[in-house]
XYZ file of C-alpha atoms in Angstrom:
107
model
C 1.542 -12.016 22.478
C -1.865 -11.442 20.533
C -2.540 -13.014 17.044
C -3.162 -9.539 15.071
C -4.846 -9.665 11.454
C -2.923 -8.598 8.343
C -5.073 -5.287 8.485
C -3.800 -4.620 11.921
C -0.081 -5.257 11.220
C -0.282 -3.248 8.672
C -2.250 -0.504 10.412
C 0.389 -0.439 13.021
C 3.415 -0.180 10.622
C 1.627 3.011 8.799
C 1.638 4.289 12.364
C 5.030 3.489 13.162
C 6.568 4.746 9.688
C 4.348 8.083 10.356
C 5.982 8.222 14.007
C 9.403 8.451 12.082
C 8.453 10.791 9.869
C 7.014 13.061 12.539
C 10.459 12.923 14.754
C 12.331 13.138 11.900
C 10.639 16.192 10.614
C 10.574 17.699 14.180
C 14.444 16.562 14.637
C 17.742 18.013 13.595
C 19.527 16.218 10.428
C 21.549 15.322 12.335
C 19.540 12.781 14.769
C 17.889 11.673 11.547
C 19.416 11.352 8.479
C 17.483 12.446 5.140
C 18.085 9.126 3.297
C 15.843 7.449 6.404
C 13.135 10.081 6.328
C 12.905 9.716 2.356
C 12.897 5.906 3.175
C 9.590 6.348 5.588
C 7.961 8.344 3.134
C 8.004 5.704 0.779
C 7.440 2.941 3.442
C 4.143 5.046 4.435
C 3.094 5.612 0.309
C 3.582 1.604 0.151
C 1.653 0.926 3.246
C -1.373 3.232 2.088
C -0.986 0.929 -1.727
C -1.323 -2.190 0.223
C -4.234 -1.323 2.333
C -6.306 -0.078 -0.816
C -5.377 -3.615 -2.049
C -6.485 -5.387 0.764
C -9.868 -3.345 0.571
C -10.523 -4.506 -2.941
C -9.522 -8.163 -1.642
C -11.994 -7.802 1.075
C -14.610 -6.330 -1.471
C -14.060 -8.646 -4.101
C -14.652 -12.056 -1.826
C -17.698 -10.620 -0.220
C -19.063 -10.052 -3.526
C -18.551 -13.212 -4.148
C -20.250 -14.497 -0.694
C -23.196 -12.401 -1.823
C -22.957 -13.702 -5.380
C -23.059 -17.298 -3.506
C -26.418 -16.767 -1.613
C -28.198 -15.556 -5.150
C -27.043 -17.913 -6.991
C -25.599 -15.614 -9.288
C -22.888 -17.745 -11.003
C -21.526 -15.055 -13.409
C -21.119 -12.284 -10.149
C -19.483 -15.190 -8.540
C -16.993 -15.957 -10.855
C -15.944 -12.106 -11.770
C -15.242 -11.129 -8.238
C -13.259 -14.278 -7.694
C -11.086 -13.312 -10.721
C -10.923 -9.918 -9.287
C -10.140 -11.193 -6.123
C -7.352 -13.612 -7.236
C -5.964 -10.423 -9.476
C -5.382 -8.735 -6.702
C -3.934 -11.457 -4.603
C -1.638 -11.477 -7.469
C -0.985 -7.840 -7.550
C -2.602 -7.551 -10.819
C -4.601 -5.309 -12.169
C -8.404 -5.996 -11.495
C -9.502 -4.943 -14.530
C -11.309 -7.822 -16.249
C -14.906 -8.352 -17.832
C -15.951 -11.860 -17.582
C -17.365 -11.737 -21.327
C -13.482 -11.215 -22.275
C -12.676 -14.802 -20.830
C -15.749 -16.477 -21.727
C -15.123 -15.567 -25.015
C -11.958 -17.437 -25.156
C -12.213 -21.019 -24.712
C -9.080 -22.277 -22.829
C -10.287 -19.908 -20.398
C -13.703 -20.337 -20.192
C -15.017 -22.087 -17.064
């Protein structure tokens, strides 16, 4: 068996789920019950959420490679935070001058 990234798992399971919902759409009710197809939809909807998230992820920490090779401290340390809010599933919305402003969080 061969190691697959996150991306590609997750590539493959939107492909899967959107296998289901094709058969199911192109089956009788009977072969495929609505609660499953309803269940695939919103498998597929979460799949789409997750790779948008891993997309800022990916964004975020090469901003932050970039920010590394100019020196640029301040880039550095916003797309980190933005990087570690989405790791967290939280919102990326953050200016650095909000947290620099308060000094517990200051770094």
């Amino acid at each position: 068996m061969t190691s697959k990234s996150l991306t590609d798992t997750i590539l493959s399971l939107k492909q899967h789920t959107a296998q289901i919902i094709e058969i199911s759409n192109q089956s009788s009710d009977d072969v495929i019950p609505h609660d499953i197809r309803e269940m695939a939809l919103t498998e597929l909807l979460e799949i789409e959420h997750t790779i948008e998230h891993i997309e800022h992820i990916k964004t975020s920490l090469n901003t932050a490679i970039n920010a590394l090779d100019t020196d640029n401290k301040y880039l550095l340390k916003d797309a980190l935070f933005s990087a570690m809010h989405a790791i967290n599933h939280q919102s990326p919305v953050r200016s650095f001058d909000k947290y620099e402003s308060a000094p517990s969080l200051a770094g």
